[in-house]
JSON list of C-alpha atoms in Angstrom, two decimals:
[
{"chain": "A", "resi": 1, "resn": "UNK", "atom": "CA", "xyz": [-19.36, -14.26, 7.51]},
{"chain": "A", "resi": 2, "resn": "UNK", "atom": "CA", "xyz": [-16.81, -14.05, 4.82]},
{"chain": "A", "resi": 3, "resn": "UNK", "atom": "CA", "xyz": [-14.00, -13.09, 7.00]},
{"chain": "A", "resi": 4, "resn": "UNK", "atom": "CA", "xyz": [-14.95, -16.46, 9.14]},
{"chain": "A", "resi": 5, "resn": "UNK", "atom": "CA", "xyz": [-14.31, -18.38, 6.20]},
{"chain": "A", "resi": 6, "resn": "UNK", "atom": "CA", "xyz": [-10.91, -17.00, 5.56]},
{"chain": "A", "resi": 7, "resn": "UNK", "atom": "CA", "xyz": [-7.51, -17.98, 7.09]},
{"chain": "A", "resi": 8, "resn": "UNK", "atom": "CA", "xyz": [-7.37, -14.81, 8.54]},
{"chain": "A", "resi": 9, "resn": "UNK", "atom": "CA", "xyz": [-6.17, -14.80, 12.32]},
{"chain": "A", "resi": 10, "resn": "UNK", "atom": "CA", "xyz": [-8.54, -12.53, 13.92]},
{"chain": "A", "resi": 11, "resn": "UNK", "atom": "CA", "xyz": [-7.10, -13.07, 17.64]},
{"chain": "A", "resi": 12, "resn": "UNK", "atom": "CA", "xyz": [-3.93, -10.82, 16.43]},
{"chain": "A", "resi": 13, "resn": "UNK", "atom": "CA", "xyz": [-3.08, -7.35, 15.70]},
{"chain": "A", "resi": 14, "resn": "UNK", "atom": "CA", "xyz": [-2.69, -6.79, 11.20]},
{"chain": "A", "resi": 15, "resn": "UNK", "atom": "CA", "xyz": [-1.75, -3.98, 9.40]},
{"chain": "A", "resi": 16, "resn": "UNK", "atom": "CA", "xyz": [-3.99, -2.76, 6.80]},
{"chain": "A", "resi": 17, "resn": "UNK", "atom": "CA", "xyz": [-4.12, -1.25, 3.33]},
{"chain": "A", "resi": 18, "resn": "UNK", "atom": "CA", "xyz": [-6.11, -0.03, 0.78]},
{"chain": "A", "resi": 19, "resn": "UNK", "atom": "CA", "xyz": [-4.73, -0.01, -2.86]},
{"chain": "A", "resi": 20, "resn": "UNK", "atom": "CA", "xyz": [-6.22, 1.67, -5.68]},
{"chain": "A", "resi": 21, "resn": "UNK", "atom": "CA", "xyz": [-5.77, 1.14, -9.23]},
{"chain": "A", "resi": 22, "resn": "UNK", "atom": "CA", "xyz": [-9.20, 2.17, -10.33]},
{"chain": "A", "resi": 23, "resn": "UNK", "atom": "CA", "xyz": [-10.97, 5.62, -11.56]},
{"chain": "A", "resi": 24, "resn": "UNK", "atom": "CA", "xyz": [-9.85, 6.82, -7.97]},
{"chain": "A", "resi": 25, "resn": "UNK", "atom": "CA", "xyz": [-6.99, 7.20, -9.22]},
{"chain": "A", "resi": 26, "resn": "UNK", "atom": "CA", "xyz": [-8.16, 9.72, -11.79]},
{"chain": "A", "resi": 27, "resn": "UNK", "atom": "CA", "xyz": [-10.36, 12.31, -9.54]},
{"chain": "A", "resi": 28, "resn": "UNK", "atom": "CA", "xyz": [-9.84, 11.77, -5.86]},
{"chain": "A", "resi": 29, "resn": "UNK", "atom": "CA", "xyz": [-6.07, 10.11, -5.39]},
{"chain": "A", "resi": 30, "resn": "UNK", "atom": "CA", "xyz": [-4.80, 11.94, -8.49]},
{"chain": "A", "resi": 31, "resn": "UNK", "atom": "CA", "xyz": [-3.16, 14.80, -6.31]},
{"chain": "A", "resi": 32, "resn": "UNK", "atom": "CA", "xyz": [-1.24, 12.06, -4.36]},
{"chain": "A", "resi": 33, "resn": "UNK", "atom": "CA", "xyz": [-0.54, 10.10, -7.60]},
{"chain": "A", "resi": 34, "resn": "UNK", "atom": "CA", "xyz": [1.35, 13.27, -9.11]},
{"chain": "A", "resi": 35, "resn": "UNK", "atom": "CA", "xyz": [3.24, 14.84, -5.89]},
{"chain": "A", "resi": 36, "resn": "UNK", "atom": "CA", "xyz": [4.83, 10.94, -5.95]},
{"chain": "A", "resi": 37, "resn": "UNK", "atom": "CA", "xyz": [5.88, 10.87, -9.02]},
{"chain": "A", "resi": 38, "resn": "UNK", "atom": "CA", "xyz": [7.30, 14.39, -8.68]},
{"chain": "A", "resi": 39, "resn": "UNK", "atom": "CA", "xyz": [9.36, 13.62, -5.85]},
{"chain": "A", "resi": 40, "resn": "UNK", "atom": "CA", "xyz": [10.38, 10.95, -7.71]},
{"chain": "A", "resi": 41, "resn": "UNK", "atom": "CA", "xyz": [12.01, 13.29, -10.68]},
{"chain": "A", "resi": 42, "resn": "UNK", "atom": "CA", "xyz": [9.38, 13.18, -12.61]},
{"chain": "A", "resi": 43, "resn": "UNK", "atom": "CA", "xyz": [8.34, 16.42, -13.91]},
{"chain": "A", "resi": 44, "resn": "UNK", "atom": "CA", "xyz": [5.48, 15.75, -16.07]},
{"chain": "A", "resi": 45, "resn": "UNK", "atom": "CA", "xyz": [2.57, 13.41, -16.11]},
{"chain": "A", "resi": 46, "resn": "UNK", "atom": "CA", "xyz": [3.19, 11.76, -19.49]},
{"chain": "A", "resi": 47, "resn": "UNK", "atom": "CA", "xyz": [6.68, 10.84, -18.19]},
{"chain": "A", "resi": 48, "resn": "UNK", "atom": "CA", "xyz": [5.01, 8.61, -15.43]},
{"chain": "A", "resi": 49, "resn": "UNK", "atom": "CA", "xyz": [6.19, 5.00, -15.39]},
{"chain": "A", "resi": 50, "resn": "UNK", "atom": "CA", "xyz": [2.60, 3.97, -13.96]},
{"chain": "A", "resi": 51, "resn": "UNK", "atom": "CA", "xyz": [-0.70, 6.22, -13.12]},
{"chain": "A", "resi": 52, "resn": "UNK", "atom": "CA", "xyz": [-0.73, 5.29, -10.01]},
{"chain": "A", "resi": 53, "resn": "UNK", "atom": "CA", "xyz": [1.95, 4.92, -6.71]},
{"chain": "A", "resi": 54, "resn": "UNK", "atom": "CA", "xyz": [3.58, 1.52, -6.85]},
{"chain": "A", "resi": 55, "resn": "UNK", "atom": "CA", "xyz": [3.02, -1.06, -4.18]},
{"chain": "A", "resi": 56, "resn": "UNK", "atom": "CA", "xyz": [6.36, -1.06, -2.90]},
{"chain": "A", "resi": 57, "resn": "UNK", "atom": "CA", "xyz": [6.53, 2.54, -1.78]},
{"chain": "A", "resi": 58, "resn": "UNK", "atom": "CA", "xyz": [3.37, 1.09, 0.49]},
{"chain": "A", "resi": 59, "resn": "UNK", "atom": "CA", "xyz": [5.61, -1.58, 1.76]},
{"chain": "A", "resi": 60, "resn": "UNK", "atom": "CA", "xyz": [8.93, 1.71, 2.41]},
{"chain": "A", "resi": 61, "resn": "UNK", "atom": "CA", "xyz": [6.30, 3.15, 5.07]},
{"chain": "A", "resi": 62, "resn": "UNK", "atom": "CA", "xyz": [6.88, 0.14, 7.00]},
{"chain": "A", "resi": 63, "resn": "UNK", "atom": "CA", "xyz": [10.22, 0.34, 6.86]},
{"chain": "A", "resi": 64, "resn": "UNK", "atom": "CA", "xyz": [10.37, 3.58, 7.83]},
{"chain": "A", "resi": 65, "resn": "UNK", "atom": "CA", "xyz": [11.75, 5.13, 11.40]},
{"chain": "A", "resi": 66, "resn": "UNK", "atom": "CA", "xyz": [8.37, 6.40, 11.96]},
{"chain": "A", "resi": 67, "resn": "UNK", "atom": "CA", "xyz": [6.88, 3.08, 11.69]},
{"chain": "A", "resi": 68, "resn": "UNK", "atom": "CA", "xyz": [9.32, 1.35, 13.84]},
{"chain": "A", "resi": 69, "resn": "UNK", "atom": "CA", "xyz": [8.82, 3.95, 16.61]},
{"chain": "A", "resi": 70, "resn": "UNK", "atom": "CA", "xyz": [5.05, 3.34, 16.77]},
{"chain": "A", "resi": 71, "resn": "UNK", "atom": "CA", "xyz": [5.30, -0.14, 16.57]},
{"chain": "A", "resi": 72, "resn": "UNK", "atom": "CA", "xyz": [8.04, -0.15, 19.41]},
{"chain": "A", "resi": 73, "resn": "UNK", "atom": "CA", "xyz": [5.85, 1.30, 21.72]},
{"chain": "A", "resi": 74, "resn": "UNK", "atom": "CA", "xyz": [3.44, -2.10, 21.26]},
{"chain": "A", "resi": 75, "resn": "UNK", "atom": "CA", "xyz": [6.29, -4.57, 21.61]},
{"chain": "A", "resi": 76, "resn": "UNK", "atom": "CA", "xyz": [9.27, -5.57, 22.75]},
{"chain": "A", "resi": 77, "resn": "UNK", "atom": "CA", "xyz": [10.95, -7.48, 19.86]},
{"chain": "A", "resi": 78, "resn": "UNK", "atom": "CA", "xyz": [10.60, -7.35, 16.45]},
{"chain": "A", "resi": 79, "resn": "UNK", "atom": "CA", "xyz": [7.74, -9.70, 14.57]},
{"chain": "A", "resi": 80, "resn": "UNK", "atom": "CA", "xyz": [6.90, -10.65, 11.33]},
{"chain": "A", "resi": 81, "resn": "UNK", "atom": "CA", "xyz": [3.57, -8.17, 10.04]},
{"chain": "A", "resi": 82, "resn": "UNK", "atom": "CA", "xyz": [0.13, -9.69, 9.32]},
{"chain": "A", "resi": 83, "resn": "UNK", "atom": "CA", "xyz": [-0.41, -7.20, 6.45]},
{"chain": "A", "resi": 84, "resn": "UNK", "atom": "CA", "xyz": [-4.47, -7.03, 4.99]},
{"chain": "A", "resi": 85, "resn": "UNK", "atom": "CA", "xyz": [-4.45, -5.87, 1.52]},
{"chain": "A", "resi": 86, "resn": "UNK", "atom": "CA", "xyz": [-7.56, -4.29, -0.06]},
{"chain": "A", "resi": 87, "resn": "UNK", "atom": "CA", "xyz": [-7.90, -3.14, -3.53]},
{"chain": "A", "resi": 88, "resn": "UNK", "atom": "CA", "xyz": [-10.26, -2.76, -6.98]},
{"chain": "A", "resi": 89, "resn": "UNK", "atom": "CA", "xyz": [-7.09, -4.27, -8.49]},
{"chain": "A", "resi": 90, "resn": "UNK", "atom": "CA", "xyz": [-5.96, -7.41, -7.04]},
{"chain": "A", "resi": 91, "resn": "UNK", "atom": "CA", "xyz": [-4.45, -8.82, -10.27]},
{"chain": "A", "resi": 92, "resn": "UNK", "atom": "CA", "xyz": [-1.61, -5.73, -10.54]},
{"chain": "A", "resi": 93, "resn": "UNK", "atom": "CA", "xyz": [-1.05, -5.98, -6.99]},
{"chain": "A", "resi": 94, "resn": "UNK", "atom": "CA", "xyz": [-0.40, -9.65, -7.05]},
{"chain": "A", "resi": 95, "resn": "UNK", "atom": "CA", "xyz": [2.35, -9.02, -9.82]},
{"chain": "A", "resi": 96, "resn": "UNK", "atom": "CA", "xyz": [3.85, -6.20, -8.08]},
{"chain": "A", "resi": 97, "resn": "UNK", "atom": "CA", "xyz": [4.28, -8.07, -4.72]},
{"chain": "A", "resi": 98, "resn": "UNK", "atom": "CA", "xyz": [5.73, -10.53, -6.85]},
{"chain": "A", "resi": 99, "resn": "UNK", "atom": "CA", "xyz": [8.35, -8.33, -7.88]}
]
């Protein structure tokens, strides 16, 4: 019922992601968290700029060669992305898209 009162086209393909800023971040996700910021050059955990993996390395995926090959396979030219954002955050995401 909520998703009927949205905006949301639901007669067209999306992309979808789930964000977390939450305690997530500090049991299950924390693995994923670290190995980021270590390929990033960061080598230990009090020299992270954030505790958790910004936004716009999300938004890289899309970008990436992978990405384009799946998407390819779907359709012939390229289209702009309906992109559905969940999170326990939406206040830091909203300021990072803004960036």
């Amino acid at each position: 019922q909520f998703i009927r009162q949205t905006d949301l086209p639901l007669n067209s393909g999306y992309d979808a992601i789930h964000v977390r800023r939450g305690d997530k971040l500090e049991t299950e996700s924390r693995q994923e968290v670290v190995a980021y910021w270590h390929s990033q050059g960061y080598d230990r955990v009090g020299q992270f700029p954030t505790n958790y993996i910004p936004f716009r390395h999300y938004l890289r995926l899309w970008d990436s060669t992978d990405c384009d090959s799946y998407w390819n396979g779907f359709q012939t030219q390229a289209t702009t992305r309906l992109v559905y954002v969940a999170t326990d955050d939406p206040t830091t995401v909203k300021e990072e898209i803004a960036k």
